[in-house]
Amino acid sequence: MLNRSINLFIAVLAITVIGIESYIYWHVQLRPWQPATPIGRLVFYYSFFTVLSNFMLALSCLWLVFKPNCNRFSFKVIRLNGLVGVIITALVYNFILRAIHRPPNAILTFTNESLHVVLPILGILSWLIWGPFRRINFNVIIGSLLSMLTYGVYIFVRGYFTNQYPYPFINVTRIGYPKALLAVSMVVGLFLGLVFLLWVIERLRKRK
C-alpha cells in the first residue's frame, strides 16, 4: 500500500509542477529568446528533455498505482525512459547547467528544484525499494534507445527551422554541428551506461 501511495505522490507532484510551468509558459515570455506566441512557448517547453523525462516518470508511477505488476512492453519502455531520463536530468543540470540557470521567481525556483532534484531522487529511490523489477531486457532497451534517438532528431529538425534549442550544449546556432553532435553522443553514452547499471541492479535484486 505504501508503494502505491509513494507512486501516486510522485505522479501528482510531477504533473502539478509541469502543469504550473505550462501555465506560466503559456502566459509569460520569460526570456527574450523564447517564442513570442503561447503555442510556440508550449512547444518549446515540451521540447525540454527534463520535462519529458519527468512526465514519463509520472506516467509510469501512475500506471503502477493501478497496475503494480504491469508487464506491458509500452510500460517497460516508458518506465525505463523515465528512470534513466531523470537521472540524466539531475546529473546534467546539477553538474553543468545549474551555474548558468537562474529561475526568475520563487514559483519557478520551486518547480525547477522539483524537476531536477526532488523527483529524480524520489523516482529512483521508489524503484530501488519497490521496483517493479525484471522489466529491463534487450527489446525494452532498444525501444527506449529508439525513442531517445527520435527525440534527438526532433530537436535538431525543429532547431534547423526555428534556431531554438532547449540546451546550450546542443545549440547548433552558437556552437555548430560537430560540438552539438559530440554532446549528443556523450548523452547517448551516458544513457547506455545508466541502462546497464539499472539492468545490473535488477539482476542483483532478482537473486534475492
PDB file of C-alpha atoms in Angstrom:
ATOM      1  CA  MET A   1       0.000   0.000   0.000  1.00  0.00           C
ATOM      2  CA  LEU A   2       2.868   2.380   0.820  1.00  0.00           C
ATOM      3  CA  ASN A   3       4.446   1.870  -2.595  1.00  0.00           C
ATOM      4  CA  ARG A   4       1.174   2.853  -4.292  1.00  0.00           C
ATOM      5  CA  SER A   5       0.954   5.971  -2.153  1.00  0.00           C
ATOM      6  CA  ILE A   6       4.528   6.964  -2.986  1.00  0.00           C
ATOM      7  CA  ASN A   7       3.975   6.355  -6.698  1.00  0.00           C
ATOM      8  CA  LEU A   8       0.793   8.417  -6.566  1.00  0.00           C
ATOM      9  CA  PHE A   9       2.633  11.229  -4.787  1.00  0.00           C
ATOM     10  CA  ILE A  10       5.407  11.219  -7.401  1.00  0.00           C
ATOM     11  CA  ALA A  11       2.877  11.283 -10.245  1.00  0.00           C
ATOM     12  CA  VAL A  12       0.793  14.068  -8.707  1.00  0.00           C
ATOM     13  CA  LEU A  13       3.850  16.174  -7.862  1.00  0.00           C
ATOM     14  CA  ALA A  14       5.329  15.829 -11.350  1.00  0.00           C
ATOM     15  CA  ILE A  15       2.038  16.571 -13.117  1.00  0.00           C
ATOM     16  CA  THR A  16       1.383  19.540 -10.815  1.00  0.00           C
ATOM     17  CA  VAL A  17       4.845  21.006 -11.385  1.00  0.00           C
ATOM     18  CA  ILE A  18       4.664  20.520 -15.153  1.00  0.00           C
ATOM     19  CA  GLY A  19       1.158  21.991 -15.120  1.00  0.00           C
ATOM     20  CA  ILE A  20       2.354  25.095 -13.243  1.00  0.00           C
ATOM     21  CA  GLU A  21       5.216  25.642 -15.640  1.00  0.00           C
ATOM     22  CA  SER A  22       2.951  25.047 -18.649  1.00  0.00           C
ATOM     23  CA  TYR A  23       0.570  27.725 -17.364  1.00  0.00           C
ATOM     24  CA  ILE A  24       3.433  30.184 -16.890  1.00  0.00           C
ATOM     25  CA  TYR A  25       4.933  29.457 -20.307  1.00  0.00           C
ATOM     26  CA  TRP A  26       1.539  29.975 -21.912  1.00  0.00           C
ATOM     27  CA  HIS A  27       1.043  33.391 -20.321  1.00  0.00           C
ATOM     28  CA  VAL A  28       4.553  34.802 -19.979  1.00  0.00           C
ATOM     29  CA  GLN A  29       7.591  35.143 -22.233  1.00  0.00           C
ATOM     30  CA  LEU A  30      10.244  34.610 -19.571  1.00  0.00           C
ATOM     31  CA  ARG A  31      13.265  35.219 -21.812  1.00  0.00           C
ATOM     32  CA  PRO A  32      13.581  37.419 -24.908  1.00  0.00           C
ATOM     33  CA  TRP A  33      14.813  34.474 -26.998  1.00  0.00           C
ATOM     34  CA  GLN A  34      11.748  32.338 -26.244  1.00  0.00           C
ATOM     35  CA  PRO A  35       8.922  32.109 -28.798  1.00  0.00           C
ATOM     36  CA  ALA A  36       6.576  35.095 -28.798  1.00  0.00           C
ATOM     37  CA  THR A  37       3.320  33.133 -29.065  1.00  0.00           C
ATOM     38  CA  PRO A  38       1.742  30.999 -26.300  1.00  0.00           C
ATOM     39  CA  ILE A  39       1.588  27.898 -28.508  1.00  0.00           C
ATOM     40  CA  GLY A  40       5.176  28.387 -29.594  1.00  0.00           C
ATOM     41  CA  ARG A  41       6.300  28.660 -25.976  1.00  0.00           C
ATOM     42  CA  LEU A  42       4.427  25.488 -25.025  1.00  0.00           C
ATOM     43  CA  VAL A  43       6.009  23.574 -27.895  1.00  0.00           C
ATOM     44  CA  PHE A  44       9.382  24.909 -26.784  1.00  0.00           C
ATOM     45  CA  TYR A  45       8.668  23.954 -23.156  1.00  0.00           C
ATOM     46  CA  TYR A  46       7.695  20.384 -24.018  1.00  0.00           C
ATOM     47  CA  SER A  47      10.876  20.066 -26.076  1.00  0.00           C
ATOM     48  CA  PHE A  48      12.938  20.022 -22.880  1.00  0.00           C
ATOM     49  CA  PHE A  49      14.359  16.615 -22.018  1.00  0.00           C
ATOM     50  CA  THR A  50      13.739  17.443 -18.358  1.00  0.00           C
ATOM     51  CA  VAL A  51      10.016  17.879 -18.888  1.00  0.00           C
ATOM     52  CA  LEU A  52       9.578  14.757 -20.998  1.00  0.00           C
ATOM     53  CA  SER A  53      11.645  12.608 -18.602  1.00  0.00           C
ATOM     54  CA  ASN A  54       9.654  13.716 -15.570  1.00  0.00           C
ATOM     55  CA  PHE A  55       6.411  13.271 -17.471  1.00  0.00           C
ATOM     56  CA  MET A  56       7.336   9.681 -18.355  1.00  0.00           C
ATOM     57  CA  LEU A  57       8.338   9.048 -14.747  1.00  0.00           C
ATOM     58  CA  ALA A  58       4.951  10.387 -13.646  1.00  0.00           C
ATOM     59  CA  LEU A  59       3.110   8.293 -16.237  1.00  0.00           C
ATOM     60  CA  SER A  60       4.904   5.104 -15.184  1.00  0.00           C
ATOM     61  CA  CYS A  61       4.255   5.816 -11.485  1.00  0.00           C
ATOM     62  CA  LEU A  62       0.581   6.491 -12.155  1.00  0.00           C
ATOM     63  CA  TRP A  63       0.445   3.240 -14.132  1.00  0.00           C
ATOM     64  CA  LEU A  64       1.843   1.400 -11.091  1.00  0.00           C
ATOM     65  CA  VAL A  65      -0.838   2.862  -8.833  1.00  0.00           C
ATOM     66  CA  PHE A  66      -3.478   0.940 -10.773  1.00  0.00           C
ATOM     67  CA  LYS A  67      -1.372  -1.999 -12.027  1.00  0.00           C
ATOM     68  CA  PRO A  68       1.524  -2.628  -9.620  1.00  0.00           C
ATOM     69  CA  ASN A  69       2.708  -5.711 -11.527  1.00  0.00           C
ATOM     70  CA  CYS A  70       2.279  -4.323 -15.029  1.00  0.00           C
ATOM     71  CA  ASN A  71       4.427  -6.140 -17.580  1.00  0.00           C
ATOM     72  CA  ARG A  72       3.345  -4.499 -20.842  1.00  0.00           C
ATOM     73  CA  PHE A  73       6.088  -3.579 -23.294  1.00  0.00           C
ATOM     74  CA  SER A  74       4.901   0.029 -23.576  1.00  0.00           C
ATOM     75  CA  PHE A  75       5.004   0.408 -19.790  1.00  0.00           C
ATOM     76  CA  LYS A  76       8.508  -1.043 -19.578  1.00  0.00           C
ATOM     77  CA  VAL A  77       9.846   1.363 -22.204  1.00  0.00           C
ATOM     78  CA  ILE A  78       8.175   4.367 -20.575  1.00  0.00           C
ATOM     79  CA  ARG A  79       9.406   3.266 -17.157  1.00  0.00           C
ATOM     80  CA  LEU A  80      12.997   2.850 -18.335  1.00  0.00           C
ATOM     81  CA  ASN A  81      12.892   6.183 -20.177  1.00  0.00           C
ATOM     82  CA  GLY A  82      11.535   7.897 -17.086  1.00  0.00           C
ATOM     83  CA  LEU A  83      14.064   6.418 -14.673  1.00  0.00           C
ATOM     84  CA  VAL A  84      17.140   6.894 -16.840  1.00  0.00           C
ATOM     85  CA  GLY A  85      15.869  10.237 -18.084  1.00  0.00           C
ATOM     86  CA  VAL A  86      15.507  11.796 -14.632  1.00  0.00           C
ATOM     87  CA  ILE A  87      18.967  10.548 -13.642  1.00  0.00           C
ATOM     88  CA  ILE A  88      20.445  12.229 -16.715  1.00  0.00           C
ATOM     89  CA  THR A  89      18.375  15.327 -15.961  1.00  0.00           C
ATOM     90  CA  ALA A  90      19.710  15.524 -12.403  1.00  0.00           C
ATOM     91  CA  LEU A  91      23.323  14.914 -13.405  1.00  0.00           C
ATOM     92  CA  VAL A  92      23.441  17.318 -16.339  1.00  0.00           C
ATOM     93  CA  TYR A  93      21.589  20.105 -14.576  1.00  0.00           C
ATOM     94  CA  ASN A  94      23.367  19.948 -11.240  1.00  0.00           C
ATOM     95  CA  PHE A  95      26.868  19.473 -12.642  1.00  0.00           C
ATOM     96  CA  ILE A  96      26.667  21.579 -15.805  1.00  0.00           C
ATOM     97  CA  LEU A  97      23.637  23.838 -16.092  1.00  0.00           C
ATOM     98  CA  ARG A  98      22.926  24.985 -12.534  1.00  0.00           C
ATOM     99  CA  ALA A  99      25.698  27.575 -12.621  1.00  0.00           C
ATOM    100  CA  ILE A 100      24.203  29.311 -15.658  1.00  0.00           C
ATOM    101  CA  HIS A 101      20.483  28.908 -14.947  1.00  0.00           C
ATOM    102  CA  ARG A 102      18.626  31.199 -12.560  1.00  0.00           C
ATOM    103  CA  PRO A 103      14.834  30.841 -12.261  1.00  0.00           C
ATOM    104  CA  PRO A 104      13.255  34.316 -12.361  1.00  0.00           C
ATOM    105  CA  ASN A 105      10.903  33.892  -9.388  1.00  0.00           C
ATOM    106  CA  ALA A 106      10.109  31.769  -6.328  1.00  0.00           C
ATOM    107  CA  ILE A 107       7.458  29.655  -8.051  1.00  0.00           C
ATOM    108  CA  LEU A 108       9.806  28.639 -10.832  1.00  0.00           C
ATOM    109  CA  THR A 109      12.565  28.029  -8.294  1.00  0.00           C
ATOM    110  CA  PHE A 110      10.272  25.518  -6.597  1.00  0.00           C
ATOM    111  CA  THR A 111       9.295  23.822  -9.857  1.00  0.00           C
ATOM    112  CA  ASN A 112      12.897  23.837 -11.056  1.00  0.00           C
ATOM    113  CA  GLU A 113      14.188  22.093  -7.921  1.00  0.00           C
ATOM    114  CA  SER A 114      11.298  19.644  -8.064  1.00  0.00           C
ATOM    115  CA  LEU A 115      12.102  18.589 -11.627  1.00  0.00           C
ATOM    116  CA  HIS A 116      15.883  18.493 -11.260  1.00  0.00           C
ATOM    117  CA  VAL A 117      16.356  17.231  -7.701  1.00  0.00           C
ATOM    118  CA  VAL A 118      13.266  16.108  -5.780  1.00  0.00           C
ATOM    119  CA  LEU A 119      11.523  13.996  -8.411  1.00  0.00           C
ATOM    120  CA  PRO A 120      14.680  12.244  -9.665  1.00  0.00           C
ATOM    121  CA  ILE A 121      15.578  11.255  -6.094  1.00  0.00           C
ATOM    122  CA  LEU A 122      12.047  10.087  -5.271  1.00  0.00           C
ATOM    123  CA  GLY A 123      11.741   8.209  -8.563  1.00  0.00           C
ATOM    124  CA  ILE A 124      14.998   6.297  -8.207  1.00  0.00           C
ATOM    125  CA  LEU A 125      14.501   5.534  -4.508  1.00  0.00           C
ATOM    126  CA  SER A 126      10.998   4.211  -5.107  1.00  0.00           C
ATOM    127  CA  TRP A 127      12.331   1.960  -7.878  1.00  0.00           C
ATOM    128  CA  LEU A 128      15.236   0.716  -5.749  1.00  0.00           C
ATOM    129  CA  ILE A 129      12.877  -0.157  -2.894  1.00  0.00           C
ATOM    130  CA  TRP A 130       9.776  -1.441  -4.668  1.00  0.00           C
ATOM    131  CA  GLY A 131      10.666  -1.933  -8.319  1.00  0.00           C
ATOM    132  CA  PRO A 132       8.992  -3.481 -10.168  1.00  0.00           C
ATOM    133  CA  PHE A 133      11.988  -5.467 -11.356  1.00  0.00           C
ATOM    134  CA  ARG A 134      12.505  -7.968 -14.184  1.00  0.00           C
ATOM    135  CA  ARG A 135      11.381  -5.320 -16.654  1.00  0.00           C
ATOM    136  CA  ILE A 136      14.637  -4.470 -18.466  1.00  0.00           C
ATOM    137  CA  ASN A 137      15.583  -6.672 -21.412  1.00  0.00           C
ATOM    138  CA  PHE A 138      17.087  -6.274 -24.871  1.00  0.00           C
ATOM    139  CA  ASN A 139      13.828  -5.342 -26.614  1.00  0.00           C
ATOM    140  CA  VAL A 140      12.968  -2.775 -23.941  1.00  0.00           C
ATOM    141  CA  ILE A 141      16.447  -1.234 -24.207  1.00  0.00           C
ATOM    142  CA  ILE A 142      16.133  -0.988 -27.998  1.00  0.00           C
ATOM    143  CA  GLY A 143      12.678   0.587 -27.672  1.00  0.00           C
ATOM    144  CA  SER A 144      13.967   3.082 -25.155  1.00  0.00           C
ATOM    145  CA  LEU A 145      17.050   3.908 -27.229  1.00  0.00           C
ATOM    146  CA  LEU A 146      14.962   4.437 -30.367  1.00  0.00           C
ATOM    147  CA  SER A 147      12.683   6.853 -28.533  1.00  0.00           C
ATOM    148  CA  MET A 148      15.732   8.757 -27.276  1.00  0.00           C
ATOM    149  CA  LEU A 149      17.166   8.982 -30.791  1.00  0.00           C
ATOM    150  CA  THR A 150      13.782  10.111 -32.120  1.00  0.00           C
ATOM    151  CA  TYR A 151      13.796  12.905 -29.566  1.00  0.00           C
ATOM    152  CA  GLY A 152      17.282  13.924 -30.709  1.00  0.00           C
ATOM    153  CA  VAL A 153      16.232  14.023 -34.359  1.00  0.00           C
ATOM    154  CA  TYR A 154      13.195  16.116 -33.430  1.00  0.00           C
ATOM    155  CA  ILE A 155      15.337  18.647 -31.531  1.00  0.00           C
ATOM    156  CA  PHE A 156      17.733  19.116 -34.442  1.00  0.00           C
ATOM    157  CA  VAL A 157      14.991  19.280 -37.087  1.00  0.00           C
ATOM    158  CA  ARG A 158      12.991  21.779 -35.051  1.00  0.00           C
ATOM    159  CA  GLY A 159      16.140  23.756 -34.311  1.00  0.00           C
ATOM    160  CA  TYR A 160      17.023  23.882 -38.007  1.00  0.00           C
ATOM    161  CA  PHE A 161      13.758  25.657 -38.798  1.00  0.00           C
ATOM    162  CA  THR A 162      13.444  27.800 -35.655  1.00  0.00           C
ATOM    163  CA  ASN A 163      17.035  28.329 -34.455  1.00  0.00           C
ATOM    164  CA  GLN A 164      15.743  27.420 -30.993  1.00  0.00           C
ATOM    165  CA  TYR A 165      17.367  24.690 -28.932  1.00  0.00           C
ATOM    166  CA  PRO A 166      16.456  23.734 -25.353  1.00  0.00           C
ATOM    167  CA  TYR A 167      20.057  23.431 -24.106  1.00  0.00           C
ATOM    168  CA  PRO A 168      23.225  25.444 -24.805  1.00  0.00           C
ATOM    169  CA  PHE A 169      25.398  22.365 -25.376  1.00  0.00           C
ATOM    170  CA  ILE A 170      23.269  21.370 -28.406  1.00  0.00           C
ATOM    171  CA  ASN A 171      22.660  24.890 -29.724  1.00  0.00           C
ATOM    172  CA  VAL A 172      23.898  24.460 -33.272  1.00  0.00           C
ATOM    173  CA  THR A 173      23.485  28.171 -33.989  1.00  0.00           C
ATOM    174  CA  ARG A 174      26.110  29.014 -31.364  1.00  0.00           C
ATOM    175  CA  ILE A 175      28.470  26.049 -31.272  1.00  0.00           C
ATOM    176  CA  GLY A 176      27.986  24.329 -34.642  1.00  0.00           C
ATOM    177  CA  TYR A 177      27.022  20.775 -35.542  1.00  0.00           C
ATOM    178  CA  PRO A 178      30.299  18.999 -34.628  1.00  0.00           C
ATOM    179  CA  LYS A 179      30.212  20.129 -30.984  1.00  0.00           C
ATOM    180  CA  ALA A 180      26.449  19.641 -30.725  1.00  0.00           C
ATOM    181  CA  LEU A 181      26.633  16.105 -32.115  1.00  0.00           C
ATOM    182  CA  LEU A 182      29.548  15.328 -29.800  1.00  0.00           C
ATOM    183  CA  ALA A 183      27.440  16.445 -26.840  1.00  0.00           C
ATOM    184  CA  VAL A 184      24.541  14.285 -28.021  1.00  0.00           C
ATOM    185  CA  SER A 185      26.812  11.266 -28.416  1.00  0.00           C
ATOM    186  CA  MET A 186      28.038  11.770 -24.847  1.00  0.00           C
ATOM    187  CA  VAL A 187      24.454  11.893 -23.568  1.00  0.00           C
ATOM    188  CA  VAL A 188      23.641   8.703 -25.502  1.00  0.00           C
ATOM    189  CA  GLY A 189      26.722   7.065 -23.986  1.00  0.00           C
ATOM    190  CA  LEU A 190      25.583   8.163 -20.526  1.00  0.00           C
ATOM    191  CA  PHE A 191      22.130   6.792 -21.273  1.00  0.00           C
ATOM    192  CA  LEU A 192      23.524   3.386 -22.252  1.00  0.00           C
ATOM    193  CA  GLY A 193      25.787   3.314 -19.196  1.00  0.00           C
ATOM    194  CA  LEU A 194      22.874   4.063 -16.872  1.00  0.00           C
ATOM    195  CA  VAL A 195      20.689   1.463 -18.577  1.00  0.00           C
ATOM    196  CA  PHE A 196      23.413  -1.103 -17.976  1.00  0.00           C
ATOM    197  CA  LEU A 197      23.673  -0.022 -14.323  1.00  0.00           C
ATOM    198  CA  LEU A 198      19.918  -0.384 -13.793  1.00  0.00           C
ATOM    199  CA  TRP A 199      19.991  -3.768 -15.538  1.00  0.00           C
ATOM    200  CA  VAL A 200      22.780  -4.943 -13.199  1.00  0.00           C
ATOM    201  CA  ILE A 201      20.786  -3.776 -10.176  1.00  0.00           C
ATOM    202  CA  GLU A 202      17.793  -5.711 -11.487  1.00  0.00           C
ATOM    203  CA  ARG A 203      19.892  -8.863 -11.852  1.00  0.00           C
ATOM    204  CA  LEU A 204      21.152  -8.494  -8.278  1.00  0.00           C
ATOM    205  CA  ARG A 205      17.667  -7.876  -6.916  1.00  0.00           C
ATOM    206  CA  LYS A 206      16.300 -10.902  -8.760  1.00  0.00           C
ATOM    207  CA  ARG A 207      18.707 -13.159  -6.885  1.00  0.00           C
ATOM    208  CA  LYS A 208      17.297 -12.155  -3.515  1.00  0.00           C
TER     209      LYS A 208
END
